[in-house]
PDB file of C-alpha atoms in Angstrom:
ATOM      1  CA  ASN G   1      18.859  -3.981 -27.941  1.00  0.00           C
ATOM      2  CA  PRO G   2      20.589  -7.390 -27.825  1.00  0.00           C
ATOM      3  CA  LEU G   3      21.695  -7.004 -24.218  1.00  0.00           C
ATOM      4  CA  ALA G   4      18.153  -6.259 -22.988  1.00  0.00           C
ATOM      5  CA  CYS G   5      16.827  -9.230 -24.974  1.00  0.00           C
ATOM      6  CA  ALA G   6      19.468 -11.541 -23.487  1.00  0.00           C
ATOM      7  CA  ILE G   7      18.593 -10.382 -19.966  1.00  0.00           C
ATOM      8  CA  ALA G   8      14.868 -10.813 -20.602  1.00  0.00           C
ATOM      9  CA  SER G   9      15.445 -14.295 -22.018  1.00  0.00           C
ATOM     10  CA  ALA G  10      17.583 -15.306 -19.015  1.00  0.00           C
ATOM     11  CA  ASN G  11      14.893 -13.959 -16.680  1.00  0.00           C
ATOM     12  CA  LEU G  12      12.194 -16.014 -18.422  1.00  0.00           C
ATOM     13  CA  ASP G  13      14.434 -19.110 -18.205  1.00  0.00           C
ATOM     14  CA  LEU G  14      14.873 -18.492 -14.471  1.00  0.00           C
ATOM     15  CA  LEU G  15      11.120 -18.131 -13.922  1.00  0.00           C
ATOM     16  CA  ALA G  16      10.455 -21.328 -15.901  1.00  0.00           C
ATOM     17  CA  SER G  17      13.063 -23.288 -13.916  1.00  0.00           C
ATOM     18  CA  ARG G  18      11.448 -22.542 -10.550  1.00  0.00           C
ATOM     19  CA  ASP G  19       8.063 -23.295  -9.050  1.00  0.00           C
ATOM     20  CA  THR G  20       6.947 -19.700  -9.587  1.00  0.00           C
ATOM     21  CA  PRO G  21       3.208 -20.367  -9.062  1.00  0.00           C
ATOM     22  CA  GLY G  22       4.045 -22.169  -5.816  1.00  0.00           C
ATOM     23  CA  GLU G  23       6.293 -19.327  -4.648  1.00  0.00           C
ATOM     24  CA  VAL G  24       3.594 -16.756  -5.407  1.00  0.00           C
ATOM     25  CA  ALA G  25       0.973 -18.852  -3.566  1.00  0.00           C
ATOM     26  CA  ARG G  26       3.308 -19.155  -0.550  1.00  0.00           C
ATOM     27  CA  ILE G  27       3.877 -15.393  -0.476  1.00  0.00           C
ATOM     28  CA  GLU G  28       0.156 -14.720  -0.924  1.00  0.00           C
ATOM     29  CA  GLY G  29      -0.593 -16.901   2.110  1.00  0.00           C
ATOM     30  CA  GLY G  30       2.056 -15.112   4.169  1.00  0.00           C
ATOM     31  CA  LEU G  31       0.760 -11.691   3.136  1.00  0.00           C
ATOM     32  CA  ASN G  32      -2.830 -12.655   3.968  1.00  0.00           C
ATOM     33  CA  ALA G  33      -1.810 -13.957   7.399  1.00  0.00           C
ATOM     34  CA  GLY G  34       0.563 -11.095   8.183  1.00  0.00           C
ATOM     35  CA  LEU G  35      -1.590  -8.196   6.989  1.00  0.00           C
ATOM     36  CA  GLU G  36      -4.896  -9.498   8.386  1.00  0.00           C
ATOM     37  CA  ARG G  37      -4.463  -7.625  11.688  1.00  0.00           C
ATOM     38  CA  ALA G  38      -4.357  -4.296   9.818  1.00  0.00           C
ATOM     39  CA  ALA G  39      -8.041  -4.663   8.876  1.00  0.00           C
ATOM     40  CA  SER G  40      -9.031  -3.966  12.500  1.00  0.00           C
ATOM     41  CA  LEU G  41      -7.142  -0.650  12.733  1.00  0.00           C
ATOM     42  CA  THR G  42      -9.292   2.491  12.706  1.00  0.00           C
ATOM     43  CA  SER G  43      -7.005   4.188  10.174  1.00  0.00           C
ATOM     44  CA  VAL G  44      -7.412   1.331   7.668  1.00  0.00           C
ATOM     45  CA  ALA G  45     -10.160   1.294   5.044  1.00  0.00           C
ATOM     46  CA  ASP G  46      -9.218  -2.039   3.449  1.00  0.00           C
ATOM     47  CA  VAL G  47      -6.569  -4.739   3.204  1.00  0.00           C
ATOM     48  CA  ARG G  48      -6.066  -6.572  -0.086  1.00  0.00           C
ATOM     49  CA  VAL G  49      -3.756  -9.319  -1.282  1.00  0.00           C
ATOM     50  CA  LEU G  50      -3.463 -10.628  -4.812  1.00  0.00           C
ATOM     51  CA  GLY G  51      -0.616 -13.001  -5.548  1.00  0.00           C
ATOM     52  CA  ALA G  52       2.602 -11.461  -4.264  1.00  0.00           C
ATOM     53  CA  VAL G  53       1.123  -7.961  -3.827  1.00  0.00           C
ATOM     54  CA  GLY G  54      -0.150  -6.840  -0.409  1.00  0.00           C
ATOM     55  CA  VAL G  55      -1.985  -3.529   0.083  1.00  0.00           C
ATOM     56  CA  ILE G  56      -3.106  -1.644   3.178  1.00  0.00           C
ATOM     57  CA  GLN G  57      -5.488   1.124   2.144  1.00  0.00           C
ATOM     58  CA  LEU G  58      -5.843   3.956   4.639  1.00  0.00           C
ATOM     59  CA  ARG G  59      -8.853   6.189   5.246  1.00  0.00           C
ATOM     60  CA  GLU G  60      -6.712   9.235   4.440  1.00  0.00           C
ATOM     61  CA  PRO G  61      -3.605   9.929   2.375  1.00  0.00           C
ATOM     62  CA  VAL G  62      -0.471   8.261   3.737  1.00  0.00           C
ATOM     63  CA  ARG G  63       1.570  10.487   6.009  1.00  0.00           C
ATOM     64  CA  VAL G  64       4.679   9.492   4.087  1.00  0.00           C
ATOM     65  CA  VAL G  65       7.386  10.849   6.385  1.00  0.00           C
ATOM     66  CA  ALA G  66       5.808   9.455   9.563  1.00  0.00           C
ATOM     67  CA  VAL G  67       4.882   6.038   8.108  1.00  0.00           C
ATOM     68  CA  THR G  68       8.301   5.677   6.448  1.00  0.00           C
ATOM     69  CA  ALA G  69      10.104   6.497   9.699  1.00  0.00           C
ATOM     70  CA  ALA G  70       7.916   4.069  11.673  1.00  0.00           C
ATOM     71  CA  ALA G  71       8.555   1.316   9.110  1.00  0.00           C
ATOM     72  CA  LEU G  72      12.310   1.924   9.072  1.00  0.00           C
ATOM     73  CA  ASP G  73      12.295   1.670  12.871  1.00  0.00           C
ATOM     74  CA  ARG G  74      10.856  -1.833  12.326  1.00  0.00           C
ATOM     75  CA  GLY G  75      13.448  -2.744   9.699  1.00  0.00           C
ATOM     76  CA  VAL G  76      11.252  -2.514   6.591  1.00  0.00           C
ATOM     77  CA  TRP G  77      10.796  -0.127   3.683  1.00  0.00           C
ATOM     78  CA  VAL G  78       7.298   1.024   2.722  1.00  0.00           C
ATOM     79  CA  ARG G  79       5.858   1.847  -0.660  1.00  0.00           C
ATOM     80  CA  PRO G  80       3.342   4.622  -0.024  1.00  0.00           C
ATOM     81  CA  PHE G  81       1.126   5.848  -2.842  1.00  0.00           C
ATOM     82  CA  ARG G  82      -1.835   8.161  -2.266  1.00  0.00           C
ATOM     83  CA  ASP G  83      -3.752   6.328   0.498  1.00  0.00           C
ATOM     84  CA  LEU G  84      -1.969   2.996   0.006  1.00  0.00           C
ATOM     85  CA  VAL G  85       0.914   1.300   1.761  1.00  0.00           C
ATOM     86  CA  TYR G  86       1.896  -1.738  -0.248  1.00  0.00           C
ATOM     87  CA  THR G  87       4.540  -4.381  -0.757  1.00  0.00           C
ATOM     88  CA  MET G  88       5.652  -6.633  -3.582  1.00  0.00           C
ATOM     89  CA  PRO G  89       8.241  -8.962  -2.051  1.00  0.00           C
ATOM     90  CA  PRO G  90      10.543 -10.961  -4.334  1.00  0.00           C
ATOM     91  CA  TYR G  91       9.489 -14.545  -4.983  1.00  0.00           C
ATOM     92  CA  VAL G  92      12.518 -15.833  -3.054  1.00  0.00           C
ATOM     93  CA  THR G  93      11.461 -14.072   0.179  1.00  0.00           C
ATOM     94  CA  SER G  94      11.678 -16.435   3.153  1.00  0.00           C
ATOM     95  CA  GLN G  95       8.772 -16.982   5.524  1.00  0.00           C
ATOM     96  CA  ASP G  96      10.741 -15.250   8.305  1.00  0.00           C
ATOM     97  CA  ASP G  97      11.412 -12.206   6.115  1.00  0.00           C
ATOM     98  CA  LEU G  98       7.767 -12.161   5.055  1.00  0.00           C
ATOM     99  CA  ALA G  99       6.665 -12.187   8.707  1.00  0.00           C
ATOM    100  CA  THR G 100       9.088  -9.327   9.468  1.00  0.00           C
ATOM    101  CA  LEU G 101       7.850  -7.383   6.458  1.00  0.00           C
ATOM    102  CA  THR G 102       4.144  -7.703   7.252  1.00  0.00           C
ATOM    103  CA  ALA G 103       4.633  -7.021  10.979  1.00  0.00           C
ATOM    104  CA  GLY G 104       6.650  -3.924  10.053  1.00  0.00           C
ATOM    105  CA  LEU G 105       4.005  -2.621   7.657  1.00  0.00           C
ATOM    106  CA  VAL G 106       1.133  -3.185  10.068  1.00  0.00           C
ATOM    107  CA  GLY G 107       3.154  -1.760  12.959  1.00  0.00           C
ATOM    108  CA  ALA G 108       4.074   1.341  10.964  1.00  0.00           C
ATOM    109  CA  VAL G 109       0.464   2.012   9.989  1.00  0.00           C
ATOM    110  CA  GLU G 110      -0.624   1.414  13.589  1.00  0.00           C
ATOM    111  CA  ALA G 111       2.063   3.759  14.967  1.00  0.00           C
ATOM    112  CA  VAL G 112       0.937   6.759  12.936  1.00  0.00           C
ATOM    113  CA  PRO G 113      -2.243   8.202  14.458  1.00  0.00           C
ATOM    114  CA  VAL G 114      -5.244   9.205  12.389  1.00  0.00           C
ATOM    115  CA  ARG G 115      -5.567  12.945  11.921  1.00  0.00           C
ATOM    116  CA  THR G 116      -8.006  14.364  14.439  1.00  0.00           C
ATOM    117  CA  ARG G 117      -9.076  17.292  12.299  1.00  0.00           C
ATOM    118  CA  PRO G 118      -9.668  17.583   8.577  1.00  0.00           C
ATOM    119  CA  ARG G 119      -6.879  19.087   6.564  1.00  0.00           C
ATOM    120  CA  ARG G 120      -6.898  20.884   3.282  1.00  0.00           C
ATOM    121  CA  ALA G 121      -6.161  18.619   0.344  1.00  0.00           C
ATOM    122  CA  ALA G 122      -3.114  19.437  -1.717  1.00  0.00           C
ATOM    123  CA  ALA G 123      -2.890  18.772  -5.426  1.00  0.00           C
ATOM    124  CA  HIS G 124       0.602  18.760  -6.906  1.00  0.00           C
ATOM    125  CA  GLY G 125       1.971  20.807  -4.013  1.00  0.00           C
ATOM    126  CA  MET G 126      -0.635  23.551  -4.302  1.00  0.00           C
ATOM    127  CA  LEU G 127      -3.679  24.134  -2.137  1.00  0.00           C
ATOM    128  CA  ALA G 128      -6.717  22.845  -4.007  1.00  0.00           C
ATOM    129  CA  VAL G 129      -9.700  25.114  -3.557  1.00  0.00           C
ATOM    130  CA  ARG G 130     -13.226  25.401  -4.828  1.00  0.00           C
ATOM    131  CA  ARG G 131     -14.306  28.861  -5.911  1.00  0.00           C
ATOM    132  CA  SER G 132     -17.658  30.215  -4.761  1.00  0.00           C
ATOM    133  CA  GLY G 133     -18.245  33.694  -6.057  1.00  0.00           C
ATOM    134  CA  SER G 134     -15.083  35.651  -5.352  1.00  0.00           C
ATOM    135  CA  GLU G 135     -14.161  33.703  -2.235  1.00  0.00           C
ATOM    136  CA  ALA G 136     -11.924  30.602  -2.263  1.00  0.00           C
ATOM    137  CA  GLN G 137     -13.150  27.770  -0.048  1.00  0.00           C
ATOM    138  CA  PRO G 138     -11.439  24.472   0.838  1.00  0.00           C
ATOM    139  CA  PRO G 139     -13.068  21.380  -0.642  1.00  0.00           C
ATOM    140  CA  GLU G 140     -15.002  18.972   1.583  1.00  0.00           C
ATOM    141  CA  ALA G 141     -13.062  15.956   0.322  1.00  0.00           C
ATOM    142  CA  PHE G 142     -11.114  14.697  -2.628  1.00  0.00           C
ATOM    143  CA  ASP G 143     -11.240  11.120  -3.871  1.00  0.00           C
ATOM    144  CA  LEU G 144      -7.739  10.421  -5.114  1.00  0.00           C
ATOM    145  CA  THR G 145      -8.178   6.651  -5.176  1.00  0.00           C
ATOM    146  CA  THR G 146     -10.182   6.126  -8.352  1.00  0.00           C
ATOM    147  CA  SER G 147      -7.228   4.770 -10.306  1.00  0.00           C
ATOM    148  CA  THR G 148      -5.561   2.733  -7.558  1.00  0.00           C
ATOM    149  CA  ALA G 149      -5.449  -0.984  -6.838  1.00  0.00           C
ATOM    150  CA  SER G 150      -8.924  -0.811  -5.276  1.00  0.00           C
ATOM    151  CA  SER G 151     -10.385  -0.434  -8.750  1.00  0.00           C
ATOM    152  CA  ALA G 152      -8.139  -3.146 -10.161  1.00  0.00           C
ATOM    153  CA  GLY G 153     -10.260  -5.976  -8.802  1.00  0.00           C
ATOM    154  CA  MET G 154      -8.027  -6.972  -5.890  1.00  0.00           C
ATOM    155  CA  PRO G 155     -10.022  -8.979  -3.364  1.00  0.00           C
ATOM    156  CA  SER G 156     -10.529  -7.457   0.036  1.00  0.00           C
ATOM    157  CA  THR G 157      -9.225  -9.240   3.134  1.00  0.00           C
ATOM    158  CA  ARG G 158     -11.749  -7.301   5.214  1.00  0.00           C
ATOM    159  CA  ALA G 159     -14.612  -8.682   3.116  1.00  0.00           C
ATOM    160  CA  ARG G 160     -13.317 -12.243   3.472  1.00  0.00           C
ATOM    161  CA  SER G 161     -12.884 -11.996   7.235  1.00  0.00           C
ATOM    162  CA  ARG G 162     -16.509 -11.085   7.907  1.00  0.00           C
TER     163      ARG G 162
END
C-alpha cells in the first residue's frame, strides 16, 4: 500500500527530526513523579513506569465505569485493562498536561473505594465456577494478570521507593 508506506516514512522522518529520546526521558520523569503517590494507596499493588508508559496496577480488577467517571471528572481519560490503569501520553505532551494527567489518574484510582467483600470473578461475561461433585462453587481467586505489563519487565516504582 503506497499510501501507508508514505505515511510510515513521514512518521519516521518526524521521529528522526526531533529529540525523541529526550522527549521520552522527560515524560518518564514526569510519570515517575506524578504517579509516585499512587504507590501508597491501599487499592494499588504496584506502580510502574517505562519510557513514556505509566501503569497503576490495582489489587483487584479495575471498576471500569467508576474509575472512568472519576477520571473524566478530573479532565483525563483512563485506559483500564484487567487490573491496570495506564497511560501512554504523546511525546509532545507538555509538563503541565503531564501533571494534569498523572494527578487525574491517581485521583481517579483514589476516589474509587476497594471492594469490602469478595466478588465472584467473571470470565467473558459469564460467572466462572469450579465444579465439585454436582455442586457449582465460586473460585477463591483468579489471576488474570499473567500476561500483563507486570510480566513484561517494567520496573516497579514501589520497589525503587523503598
